Amino acid sequence: MFQAVRTFARSPRFTKDPRKLQFEVDINRLFMYTSYNNLGKNVDEADAEQIIDMASKASFADQQKQVQENIHNQIKNLCTVMDAILLDVNEPQESQSKATPSRSGLSFAIGRNGPTNNHPDVPKTRPLKRTELSQRLKDSIGYTLDVKQSRIPHSEAGQGLFLNGEATVGSVIAIYPGVIYSPAYYRYIPGYPRVDAQNTYLITRYDGTVINAQPWGFGGETRELWDGSKMLDAKLNRDATEKGSDRFWKMLSKPLESSRVGNGEVLERRNPLALAHFANHPAKDTVPNVMICPYDFPLTEKDMRAYIPNLSFGNAEEVNMRRFGSFWFRWGSRNSESNGPVLKTLVLVATTALCDEEVLLNYRLSNSKRRPSWYTPVDEEEDQRRWS
């Protein structure tokens, strides 16, 4: 099956546009991995052959739809497990806090402009510490995640993400948390336009959506009303390490401030899988064991919302953006979702069976910019297609 994944990338049935080609190849891989996982533990060789045959015949749109369904089913199962651990069905769900979150620069940016009484109630949950919840999740689904010193042999590796337990091919390993910015709101990303100068926790989907995981940090110890204001403790002193060119860019173009009103969301900050931003790029001659998968979480699934560790900046439905080359332009008046509003998130999916090991993700850094000295491309052609 895994040889088939590599073979399909060279098939002439895919689009000729390099960027879209890479996206279609990735969806094709995800279709096979997640469909394989969907069959459960009793999968056999005949089932794998059938999946390969389906992948060779199904349209891109059908594969994309199936991937979304496969991922959603896994996330839904995760939410059900977490509910069973955290909620007492025999007790009424009373509010444990109605406190207004503290204000910060980012909270101003996403609309904390004054006191409000419209904050949603925070339901009562069992008083488990994050480590306790993590262990109980492992007992239920077979794995959880730890953040500790990376085993990658270079000085900038820092902390890495580790799978604790066992996971099968196609499993959702981690969710990428944080604040979501559509292309219409790029100028609101902290540090704009040099958004990555002091922030290594940014990631971009193929559709241009950017997720900033820095505010999420390591999560928290409660289910709480979160407005994106709790920042990750930085290892570096920005005043001491900021280069002159970075200060120059900040003076020229500060991030815009937003007047859009928002009250935050009640999120489970103890979520053990909301740590995808700690996954490292593999060292030379080492292959990644997970891959990025776009996941559009339907906001109609209110019972699952607390476990999706993301907030959307502004109103993602206000404006439709279309990409031309390296630029994004407004296109039409509104971006309507045929199936209702969604959060455009990302998850990490296992590309092989995992067991008590570091989670490694191919960063696919653009070759149009100077790459870090530690970065070795996993596949230079993929990198070129991704950013063409």
mmCIF file of C-alpha atoms in Angstrom:
data_model
loop_
_atom_site.group_PDB
_atom_site.id
_atom_site.type_symbol
_atom_site.label_atom_id
_atom_site.label_comp_id
_atom_site.label_asym_id
_atom_site.label_seq_id
_atom_site.Cartn_x
_atom_site.Cartn_y
_atom_site.Cartn_z
ATOM 1 C CA MET A 1 0.000 0.000 0.000
ATOM 2 C CA PHE A 2 2.776 2.453 0.915
ATOM 3 C CA GLN A 3 4.518 1.919 -2.429
ATOM 4 C CA ALA A 4 1.213 2.830 -4.054
ATOM 5 C CA VAL A 5 1.213 6.128 -2.155
ATOM 6 C CA ARG A 6 4.529 7.089 -3.786
ATOM 7 C CA THR A 7 3.490 5.848 -7.216
ATOM 8 C CA PHE A 8 0.294 7.899 -7.466
ATOM 9 C CA ALA A 9 2.299 11.115 -7.119
ATOM 10 C CA ARG A 10 3.683 10.539 -10.609
ATOM 11 C CA SER A 11 0.362 9.680 -12.206
ATOM 12 C CA PRO A 12 -0.646 11.853 -15.212
ATOM 13 C CA ARG A 13 -4.238 11.968 -13.923
ATOM 14 C CA PHE A 14 -3.282 14.749 -11.530
ATOM 15 C CA THR A 15 -3.419 18.445 -12.394
ATOM 16 C CA LYS A 16 -0.505 20.116 -14.173
ATOM 17 C CA ASP A 17 -0.388 23.078 -11.793
ATOM 18 C CA PRO A 18 2.537 22.276 -9.424
ATOM 19 C CA ARG A 19 0.996 23.678 -6.245
ATOM 20 C CA LYS A 20 -2.365 22.058 -6.838
ATOM 21 C CA LEU A 21 -0.590 18.876 -7.906
ATOM 22 C CA GLN A 22 1.091 18.596 -4.511
ATOM 23 C CA PHE A 23 -2.208 19.222 -2.744
ATOM 24 C CA GLU A 24 -3.905 16.482 -4.778
ATOM 25 C CA VAL A 25 -1.038 14.092 -4.065
ATOM 26 C CA ASP A 26 -1.305 14.818 -0.351
ATOM 27 C CA ILE A 27 -5.069 14.256 -0.350
ATOM 28 C CA ASN A 28 -4.522 11.015 -2.259
ATOM 29 C CA ARG A 29 -2.113 9.848 0.444
ATOM 30 C CA LEU A 30 -4.462 10.923 3.207
ATOM 31 C CA PHE A 31 -7.343 9.143 1.506
ATOM 32 C CA MET A 32 -5.419 5.858 1.642
ATOM 33 C CA TYR A 33 -3.987 6.306 5.133
ATOM 34 C CA THR A 34 -7.246 7.380 6.802
ATOM 35 C CA SER A 35 -9.393 4.872 4.893
ATOM 36 C CA TYR A 36 -6.994 2.134 5.976
ATOM 37 C CA ASN A 37 -7.344 3.321 9.567
ATOM 38 C CA ASN A 38 -11.121 3.486 9.228
ATOM 39 C CA LEU A 39 -11.262 -0.279 8.664
ATOM 40 C CA GLY A 40 -10.004 -0.948 12.183
ATOM 41 C CA LYS A 41 -7.684 -3.600 13.561
ATOM 42 C CA ASN A 42 -9.038 -6.443 11.419
ATOM 43 C CA VAL A 43 -7.838 -4.956 8.127
ATOM 44 C CA ASP A 44 -6.172 -7.430 5.766
ATOM 45 C CA GLU A 45 -4.239 -7.311 2.495
ATOM 46 C CA ALA A 46 -7.391 -7.588 0.400
ATOM 47 C CA ASP A 47 -8.823 -4.509 2.120
ATOM 48 C CA ALA A 48 -5.622 -2.584 1.422
ATOM 49 C CA GLU A 49 -5.759 -3.549 -2.249
ATOM 50 C CA GLN A 50 -9.360 -2.349 -2.443
ATOM 51 C CA ILE A 51 -8.400 1.025 -0.945
ATOM 52 C CA ILE A 52 -5.587 1.389 -3.483
ATOM 53 C CA ASP A 53 -8.005 0.596 -6.297
ATOM 54 C CA MET A 54 -10.496 3.173 -4.980
ATOM 55 C CA ALA A 55 -7.748 5.783 -4.723
ATOM 56 C CA SER A 56 -6.827 5.242 -8.365
ATOM 57 C CA LYS A 57 -10.419 5.762 -9.542
ATOM 58 C CA ALA A 58 -12.057 8.261 -7.188
ATOM 59 C CA SER A 59 -12.100 11.927 -8.169
ATOM 60 C CA PHE A 60 -10.107 14.461 -6.179
ATOM 61 C CA ALA A 61 -13.332 15.977 -4.811
ATOM 62 C CA ASP A 62 -14.587 12.575 -3.648
ATOM 63 C CA GLN A 63 -11.253 11.769 -2.013
ATOM 64 C CA GLN A 64 -11.182 15.129 -0.263
ATOM 65 C CA LYS A 65 -14.707 14.591 1.042
ATOM 66 C CA GLN A 66 -13.837 11.103 2.294
ATOM 67 C CA VAL A 67 -10.715 12.351 4.079
ATOM 68 C CA GLN A 68 -12.801 14.975 5.871
ATOM 69 C CA GLU A 69 -15.320 12.335 6.903
ATOM 70 C CA ASN A 70 -12.607 9.943 8.120
ATOM 71 C CA ILE A 71 -10.896 12.651 10.163
ATOM 72 C CA HIS A 72 -14.178 13.937 11.566
ATOM 73 C CA ASN A 73 -15.141 10.460 12.736
ATOM 74 C CA GLN A 74 -11.834 10.136 14.581
ATOM 75 C CA ILE A 75 -12.172 13.568 16.172
ATOM 76 C CA LYS A 76 -15.745 12.772 17.169
ATOM 77 C CA ASN A 77 -14.605 9.577 18.853
ATOM 78 C CA LEU A 78 -11.892 11.534 20.662
ATOM 79 C CA CYS A 79 -14.488 14.031 21.914
ATOM 80 C CA THR A 80 -16.751 11.222 23.136
ATOM 81 C CA VAL A 81 -13.848 9.685 25.057
ATOM 82 C CA MET A 82 -12.901 13.043 26.590
ATOM 83 C CA ASP A 83 -16.516 13.677 27.612
ATOM 84 C CA ALA A 84 -16.619 10.306 29.355
ATOM 85 C CA ILE A 85 -13.462 11.197 31.280
ATOM 86 C CA LEU A 86 -14.308 14.792 32.158
ATOM 87 C CA LEU A 87 -18.085 15.094 32.447
ATOM 88 C CA ASP A 88 -20.310 13.570 35.104
ATOM 89 C CA VAL A 89 -23.572 12.787 33.309
ATOM 90 C CA ASN A 90 -25.360 12.430 36.656
ATOM 91 C CA GLU A 91 -24.672 16.037 37.609
ATOM 92 C CA PRO A 92 -26.209 19.141 36.014
ATOM 93 C CA GLN A 93 -23.658 21.118 33.994
ATOM 94 C CA GLU A 94 -23.380 24.211 36.147
ATOM 95 C CA SER A 95 -21.091 27.063 35.309
ATOM 96 C CA GLN A 96 -17.791 26.911 37.174
ATOM 97 C CA SER A 97 -16.757 30.410 36.137
ATOM 98 C CA LYS A 98 -18.154 33.457 34.427
ATOM 99 C CA ALA A 99 -15.046 35.532 34.870
ATOM 100 C CA THR A 100 -13.944 37.809 32.062
ATOM 101 C CA PRO A 101 -10.540 36.777 30.667
ATOM 102 C CA SER A 102 -7.611 39.116 31.202
ATOM 103 C CA ARG A 103 -6.966 41.548 28.374
ATOM 104 C CA SER A 104 -3.815 41.639 26.255
ATOM 105 C CA GLY A 105 -2.587 42.918 22.921
ATOM 106 C CA LEU A 106 -3.995 39.890 21.130
ATOM 107 C CA SER A 107 -7.265 40.068 23.047
ATOM 108 C CA PHE A 108 -7.657 43.640 21.819
ATOM 109 C CA ALA A 109 -6.935 42.433 18.290
ATOM 110 C CA ILE A 110 -9.695 39.832 18.302
ATOM 111 C CA GLY A 111 -12.230 42.167 19.798
ATOM 112 C CA ARG A 112 -11.896 42.541 23.569
ATOM 113 C CA ASN A 113 -12.841 46.223 23.528
ATOM 114 C CA GLY A 114 -14.659 46.480 26.834
ATOM 115 C CA PRO A 115 -16.549 44.640 29.530
ATOM 116 C CA THR A 116 -19.333 42.399 28.383
ATOM 117 C CA ASN A 117 -21.873 40.151 30.041
ATOM 118 C CA ASN A 118 -22.284 37.936 26.994
ATOM 119 C CA HIS A 119 -19.552 35.438 27.872
ATOM 120 C CA PRO A 120 -20.729 31.832 27.627
ATOM 121 C CA ASP A 121 -20.830 29.805 30.833
ATOM 122 C CA VAL A 122 -18.012 27.361 31.507
ATOM 123 C CA PRO A 123 -19.492 23.935 32.275
ATOM 124 C CA LYS A 124 -18.279 22.059 35.345
ATOM 125 C CA THR A 125 -15.796 19.261 34.670
ATOM 126 C CA ARG A 126 -13.930 16.785 36.855
ATOM 127 C CA PRO A 127 -10.932 18.484 38.493
ATOM 128 C CA LEU A 128 -8.296 16.437 36.722
ATOM 129 C CA LYS A 129 -4.801 17.761 36.125
ATOM 130 C CA ARG A 130 -3.595 17.785 32.526
ATOM 131 C CA THR A 131 -1.234 14.874 33.234
ATOM 132 C CA GLU A 132 -4.090 12.848 34.744
ATOM 133 C CA LEU A 133 -6.319 13.508 31.744
ATOM 134 C CA SER A 134 -3.464 12.599 29.422
ATOM 135 C CA GLN A 135 -2.978 9.229 31.122
ATOM 136 C CA ARG A 136 -6.691 8.436 31.082
ATOM 137 C CA LEU A 137 -6.849 9.294 27.385
ATOM 138 C CA LYS A 138 -3.978 6.879 26.739
ATOM 139 C CA ASP A 139 -5.829 4.182 28.682
ATOM 140 C CA SER A 140 -8.846 4.722 26.416
ATOM 141 C CA ILE A 141 -7.397 5.179 22.910
ATOM 142 C CA GLY A 142 -3.927 3.675 23.298
ATOM 143 C CA TYR A 143 -1.786 6.800 23.082
ATOM 144 C CA THR A 144 -1.269 10.345 24.243
ATOM 145 C CA LEU A 145 1.393 13.029 23.706
ATOM 146 C CA ASP A 146 4.331 14.366 25.707
ATOM 147 C CA VAL A 147 6.522 17.399 25.127
ATOM 148 C CA LYS A 148 10.162 16.912 26.111
ATOM 149 C CA GLN A 149 13.710 17.403 24.857
ATOM 150 C CA SER A 150 13.953 16.461 21.179
ATOM 151 C CA ARG A 151 16.276 13.676 20.075
ATOM 152 C CA ILE A 152 17.156 15.515 16.868
ATOM 153 C CA PRO A 153 20.912 16.225 16.940
ATOM 154 C CA HIS A 154 21.123 19.979 16.433
ATOM 155 C CA SER A 155 21.238 22.831 18.914
ATOM 156 C CA GLU A 156 18.013 24.508 17.737
ATOM 157 C CA ALA A 157 15.821 21.402 18.026
ATOM 158 C CA GLY A 158 14.733 22.326 21.556
ATOM 159 C CA GLN A 159 11.626 20.530 22.720
ATOM 160 C CA GLY A 160 9.946 17.919 20.588
ATOM 161 C CA LEU A 161 6.624 16.100 20.452
ATOM 162 C CA PHE A 162 6.552 12.441 21.493
ATOM 163 C CA LEU A 163 3.874 9.812 21.092
ATOM 164 C CA ASN A 164 3.377 7.921 24.352
ATOM 165 C CA GLY A 165 1.806 4.568 23.485
ATOM 166 C CA GLU A 166 0.888 3.036 20.124
ATOM 167 C CA ALA A 167 -1.032 4.424 17.141
ATOM 168 C CA THR A 168 -1.924 2.837 13.820
ATOM 169 C CA VAL A 169 -1.448 4.210 10.313
ATOM 170 C CA GLY A 170 -3.949 6.973 9.514
ATOM 171 C CA SER A 171 -4.592 7.913 13.150
ATOM 172 C CA VAL A 172 -5.070 11.552 14.103
ATOM 173 C CA ILE A 173 -1.997 12.090 16.275
ATOM 174 C CA ALA A 174 -2.286 15.782 17.140
ATOM 175 C CA ILE A 175 -4.319 18.928 16.511
ATOM 176 C CA TYR A 176 -2.681 22.263 15.612
ATOM 177 C CA PRO A 177 -4.052 24.806 18.138
ATOM 178 C CA GLY A 178 -4.264 28.586 18.133
ATOM 179 C CA VAL A 179 -5.747 31.582 16.359
ATOM 180 C CA ILE A 180 -6.856 31.134 12.738
ATOM 181 C CA TYR A 181 -6.334 33.914 10.181
ATOM 182 C CA SER A 182 -7.888 33.818 6.722
ATOM 183 C CA PRO A 183 -5.960 35.680 3.956
ATOM 184 C CA ALA A 184 -8.303 38.662 4.437
ATOM 185 C CA TYR A 185 -6.826 39.169 7.921
ATOM 186 C CA TYR A 186 -3.099 38.645 7.334
ATOM 187 C CA ARG A 187 -2.351 42.218 8.417
ATOM 188 C CA TYR A 188 -3.725 41.461 11.877
ATOM 189 C CA ILE A 189 -1.156 38.717 12.543
ATOM 190 C CA PRO A 190 1.192 39.945 15.302
ATOM 191 C CA GLY A 191 4.480 41.157 13.830
ATOM 192 C CA TYR A 192 3.080 41.748 10.332
ATOM 193 C CA PRO A 193 4.641 41.794 7.748
ATOM 194 C CA ARG A 194 7.614 39.918 9.240
ATOM 195 C CA VAL A 195 5.269 37.552 11.050
ATOM 196 C CA ASP A 196 7.795 34.741 11.416
ATOM 197 C CA ALA A 197 10.667 36.892 12.694
ATOM 198 C CA GLN A 198 9.903 36.109 16.354
ATOM 199 C CA ASN A 199 7.323 33.344 16.001
ATOM 200 C CA THR A 200 8.125 29.769 14.966
ATOM 201 C CA TYR A 201 4.609 28.537 15.725
ATOM 202 C CA LEU A 202 2.921 29.625 12.487
ATOM 203 C CA ILE A 203 1.638 27.190 9.877
ATOM 204 C CA THR A 204 -0.189 27.697 6.559
ATOM 205 C CA ARG A 205 -2.804 25.530 4.885
ATOM 206 C CA TYR A 206 -2.976 25.144 1.110
ATOM 207 C CA ASP A 207 -5.942 27.518 1.004
ATOM 208 C CA GLY A 208 -3.830 30.262 2.595
ATOM 209 C CA THR A 209 -5.292 29.990 6.093
ATOM 210 C CA VAL A 210 -2.640 30.715 8.740
ATOM 211 C CA ILE A 211 -2.761 29.279 12.266
ATOM 212 C CA ASN A 212 -0.772 30.944 15.036
ATOM 213 C CA ALA A 213 -0.180 28.464 17.865
ATOM 214 C CA GLN A 214 1.936 30.805 19.980
ATOM 215 C CA PRO A 215 -1.003 32.027 22.123
ATOM 216 C CA TRP A 216 -1.966 28.434 22.982
ATOM 217 C CA GLY A 217 1.432 27.479 24.366
ATOM 218 C CA PHE A 218 1.259 24.232 26.344
ATOM 219 C CA GLY A 219 -2.467 24.594 26.964
ATOM 220 C CA GLY A 220 -3.777 24.903 30.511
ATOM 221 C CA GLU A 221 -5.160 23.089 33.527
ATOM 222 C CA THR A 222 -8.887 23.759 33.132
ATOM 223 C CA ARG A 223 -11.752 24.098 30.711
ATOM 224 C CA GLU A 224 -12.041 27.833 30.402
ATOM 225 C CA LEU A 225 -13.186 30.784 28.364
ATOM 226 C CA TRP A 226 -10.219 31.412 26.072
ATOM 227 C CA ASP A 227 -9.771 34.517 23.943
ATOM 228 C CA GLY A 228 -6.304 33.848 22.564
ATOM 229 C CA SER A 229 -4.611 36.139 25.069
ATOM 230 C CA LYS A 230 -2.374 33.702 26.912
ATOM 231 C CA MET A 231 0.983 33.793 25.184
ATOM 232 C CA LEU A 232 3.634 31.088 25.062
ATOM 233 C CA ASP A 233 6.588 31.831 27.315
ATOM 234 C CA ALA A 234 9.322 32.843 24.895
ATOM 235 C CA LYS A 235 12.820 31.458 25.398
ATOM 236 C CA LEU A 236 14.428 34.567 23.999
ATOM 237 C CA ASN A 237 14.454 38.157 25.131
ATOM 238 C CA ARG A 238 12.973 40.006 22.192
ATOM 239 C CA ASP A 239 14.539 43.344 23.096
ATOM 240 C CA ALA A 240 17.963 41.753 23.290
ATOM 241 C CA THR A 241 17.797 39.524 20.234
ATOM 242 C CA GLU A 242 15.672 41.507 17.824
ATOM 243 C CA LYS A 243 17.711 42.521 14.774
ATOM 244 C CA GLY A 244 17.811 46.063 13.489
ATOM 245 C CA SER A 245 16.045 45.043 10.285
ATOM 246 C CA ASP A 246 13.193 43.561 12.331
ATOM 247 C CA ARG A 247 12.803 46.784 14.326
ATOM 248 C CA PHE A 248 12.792 48.715 11.037
ATOM 249 C CA TRP A 249 9.984 46.587 9.611
ATOM 250 C CA LYS A 250 7.945 46.964 12.801
ATOM 251 C CA MET A 251 8.227 50.740 12.627
ATOM 252 C CA LEU A 252 7.177 50.750 8.979
ATOM 253 C CA SER A 253 4.179 48.461 9.301
ATOM 254 C CA LYS A 254 2.584 47.617 12.620
ATOM 255 C CA PRO A 255 -0.171 44.983 12.771
ATOM 256 C CA LEU A 256 -3.636 46.448 12.371
ATOM 257 C CA GLU A 257 -5.888 46.591 15.399
ATOM 258 C CA SER A 258 -9.353 45.121 15.151
ATOM 259 C CA SER A 259 -12.663 46.512 16.418
ATOM 260 C CA ARG A 260 -14.543 43.273 15.765
ATOM 261 C CA VAL A 261 -16.429 42.026 18.799
ATOM 262 C CA GLY A 262 -15.902 38.503 20.049
ATOM 263 C CA ASN A 263 -16.353 36.826 23.414
ATOM 264 C CA GLY A 264 -13.921 33.950 23.075
ATOM 265 C CA GLU A 265 -14.870 30.282 23.299
ATOM 266 C CA VAL A 266 -15.088 27.762 26.097
ATOM 267 C CA LEU A 267 -12.223 25.404 25.253
ATOM 268 C CA GLU A 268 -10.693 22.402 26.966
ATOM 269 C CA ARG A 269 -7.204 23.738 27.604
ATOM 270 C CA ARG A 270 -6.096 20.358 29.017
ATOM 271 C CA ASN A 271 -6.615 18.656 25.641
ATOM 272 C CA PRO A 272 -3.632 16.252 25.489
ATOM 273 C CA LEU A 273 -3.571 16.178 21.672
ATOM 274 C CA ALA A 274 -3.539 19.976 21.142
ATOM 275 C CA LEU A 275 0.242 20.025 20.829
ATOM 276 C CA ALA A 276 0.961 19.627 17.108
ATOM 277 C CA HIS A 277 3.040 22.834 17.076
ATOM 278 C CA PHE A 278 5.827 21.069 19.009
ATOM 279 C CA ALA A 279 6.501 18.503 16.242
ATOM 280 C CA ASN A 280 10.001 18.881 14.783
ATOM 281 C CA HIS A 281 11.308 18.454 11.256
ATOM 282 C CA PRO A 282 13.248 15.172 10.845
ATOM 283 C CA ALA A 283 17.031 15.123 10.838
ATOM 284 C CA LYS A 284 19.001 14.213 7.701
ATOM 285 C CA ASP A 285 18.393 10.634 6.514
ATOM 286 C CA THR A 286 15.331 10.371 8.773
ATOM 287 C CA VAL A 287 11.817 10.148 7.368
ATOM 288 C CA PRO A 288 8.741 11.910 8.796
ATOM 289 C CA ASN A 289 6.113 9.741 10.461
ATOM 290 C CA VAL A 290 3.151 12.148 10.259
ATOM 291 C CA MET A 291 1.758 14.525 7.643
ATOM 292 C CA ILE A 292 -0.426 17.614 7.678
ATOM 293 C CA CYS A 293 -4.133 17.180 6.999
ATOM 294 C CA PRO A 294 -6.583 20.083 6.590
ATOM 295 C CA TYR A 295 -9.687 19.550 8.692
ATOM 296 C CA ASP A 296 -12.741 21.792 8.375
ATOM 297 C CA PHE A 297 -14.507 21.446 11.692
ATOM 298 C CA PRO A 298 -18.271 22.075 11.348
ATOM 299 C CA LEU A 299 -19.322 24.646 13.931
ATOM 300 C CA THR A 300 -22.765 23.047 14.041
ATOM 301 C CA GLU A 301 -21.161 20.251 16.117
ATOM 302 C CA LYS A 302 -21.547 22.199 19.360
ATOM 303 C CA ASP A 303 -20.961 19.199 21.632
ATOM 304 C CA MET A 304 -17.473 18.807 20.141
ATOM 305 C CA ARG A 305 -16.494 22.488 20.115
ATOM 306 C CA ALA A 306 -14.658 22.539 23.461
ATOM 307 C CA TYR A 307 -12.088 20.047 22.155
ATOM 308 C CA ILE A 308 -11.197 21.981 19.002
ATOM 309 C CA PRO A 309 -8.356 24.233 20.261
ATOM 310 C CA ASN A 310 -8.830 27.118 17.858
ATOM 311 C CA LEU A 311 -10.383 30.555 17.533
ATOM 312 C CA SER A 312 -11.130 32.250 14.230
ATOM 313 C CA PHE A 313 -9.902 35.818 13.919
ATOM 314 C CA GLY A 314 -12.632 38.170 12.692
ATOM 315 C CA ASN A 315 -15.492 36.871 10.606
ATOM 316 C CA ALA A 316 -14.130 34.244 8.222
ATOM 317 C CA GLU A 317 -17.331 34.434 6.182
ATOM 318 C CA GLU A 318 -17.158 38.175 5.505
ATOM 319 C CA VAL A 319 -14.974 38.115 2.423
ATOM 320 C CA ASN A 320 -13.911 35.630 -0.203
ATOM 321 C CA MET A 321 -10.232 35.652 -1.185
ATOM 322 C CA ARG A 322 -8.628 34.123 -4.260
ATOM 323 C CA ARG A 323 -4.939 33.438 -4.839
ATOM 324 C CA PHE A 324 -3.139 34.651 -7.955
ATOM 325 C CA GLY A 325 0.546 33.726 -7.888
ATOM 326 C CA SER A 326 1.946 34.917 -4.554
ATOM 327 C CA PHE A 327 -0.893 37.360 -3.852
ATOM 328 C CA TRP A 328 -4.412 37.139 -2.436
ATOM 329 C CA PHE A 329 -7.250 39.293 -3.753
ATOM 330 C CA ARG A 330 -10.819 39.918 -2.680
ATOM 331 C CA TRP A 331 -13.177 37.965 -4.907
ATOM 332 C CA GLY A 332 -16.895 38.527 -4.690
ATOM 333 C CA SER A 333 -18.743 39.838 -1.680
ATOM 334 C CA ARG A 334 -19.042 36.924 0.723
ATOM 335 C CA ASN A 335 -17.636 33.463 1.169
ATOM 336 C CA SER A 336 -20.613 31.219 1.793
ATOM 337 C CA GLU A 337 -20.134 27.662 3.038
ATOM 338 C CA SER A 338 -22.579 25.275 1.407
ATOM 339 C CA ASN A 339 -22.533 22.997 4.450
ATOM 340 C CA GLY A 340 -22.525 25.679 7.120
ATOM 341 C CA PRO A 341 -19.755 27.569 8.915
ATOM 342 C CA VAL A 342 -16.474 25.781 9.649
ATOM 343 C CA LEU A 343 -13.208 26.298 11.481
ATOM 344 C CA LYS A 344 -10.334 25.726 9.054
ATOM 345 C CA THR A 345 -7.983 23.718 11.232
ATOM 346 C CA LEU A 346 -5.100 21.271 10.786
ATOM 347 C CA VAL A 347 -4.316 17.871 12.272
ATOM 348 C CA LEU A 348 -1.313 15.547 12.053
ATOM 349 C CA VAL A 349 -2.005 12.081 10.639
ATOM 350 C CA ALA A 350 0.268 9.066 11.133
ATOM 351 C CA THR A 351 1.892 7.816 7.925
ATOM 352 C CA THR A 352 3.182 4.668 9.622
ATOM 353 C CA ALA A 353 2.496 2.707 12.783
ATOM 354 C CA LEU A 354 3.936 4.600 15.761
ATOM 355 C CA CYS A 355 5.152 3.329 19.126
ATOM 356 C CA ASP A 356 6.744 5.437 21.875
ATOM 357 C CA GLU A 357 8.674 7.690 19.502
ATOM 358 C CA GLU A 358 9.210 11.304 18.504
ATOM 359 C CA VAL A 359 6.643 12.765 16.123
ATOM 360 C CA LEU A 360 8.385 14.105 13.002
ATOM 361 C CA LEU A 361 6.736 16.384 10.455
ATOM 362 C CA ASN A 362 8.103 17.448 7.073
ATOM 363 C CA TYR A 363 8.105 21.254 7.362
ATOM 364 C CA ARG A 364 8.402 21.745 3.590
ATOM 365 C CA LEU A 365 10.040 25.132 3.983
ATOM 366 C CA SER A 366 9.959 27.394 0.941
ATOM 367 C CA ASN A 367 13.095 27.272 -1.192
ATOM 368 C CA SER A 368 12.546 30.906 -2.199
ATOM 369 C CA LYS A 369 13.855 32.038 1.204
ATOM 370 C CA ARG A 370 17.019 31.268 3.094
ATOM 371 C CA ARG A 371 16.431 28.100 5.064
ATOM 372 C CA PRO A 372 17.860 27.398 8.543
ATOM 373 C CA SER A 373 21.163 25.527 8.580
ATOM 374 C CA TRP A 374 19.537 22.551 10.307
ATOM 375 C CA TYR A 375 16.903 22.090 7.579
ATOM 376 C CA THR A 376 17.385 19.184 5.173
ATOM 377 C CA PRO A 377 14.591 18.717 2.606
ATOM 378 C CA VAL A 378 12.794 15.402 2.803
ATOM 379 C CA ASP A 379 11.824 15.769 -0.856
ATOM 380 C CA GLU A 380 13.051 18.863 -2.699
ATOM 381 C CA GLU A 381 10.510 18.402 -5.492
ATOM 382 C CA GLU A 382 7.640 18.412 -2.986
ATOM 383 C CA ASP A 383 8.976 21.599 -1.413
ATOM 384 C CA GLN A 384 9.134 23.289 -4.822
ATOM 385 C CA ARG A 385 5.612 22.213 -5.781
ATOM 386 C CA ARG A 386 4.179 23.238 -2.405
ATOM 387 C CA TRP A 387 5.419 26.827 -2.759
ATOM 388 C CA SER A 388 5.333 27.246 -6.558
#
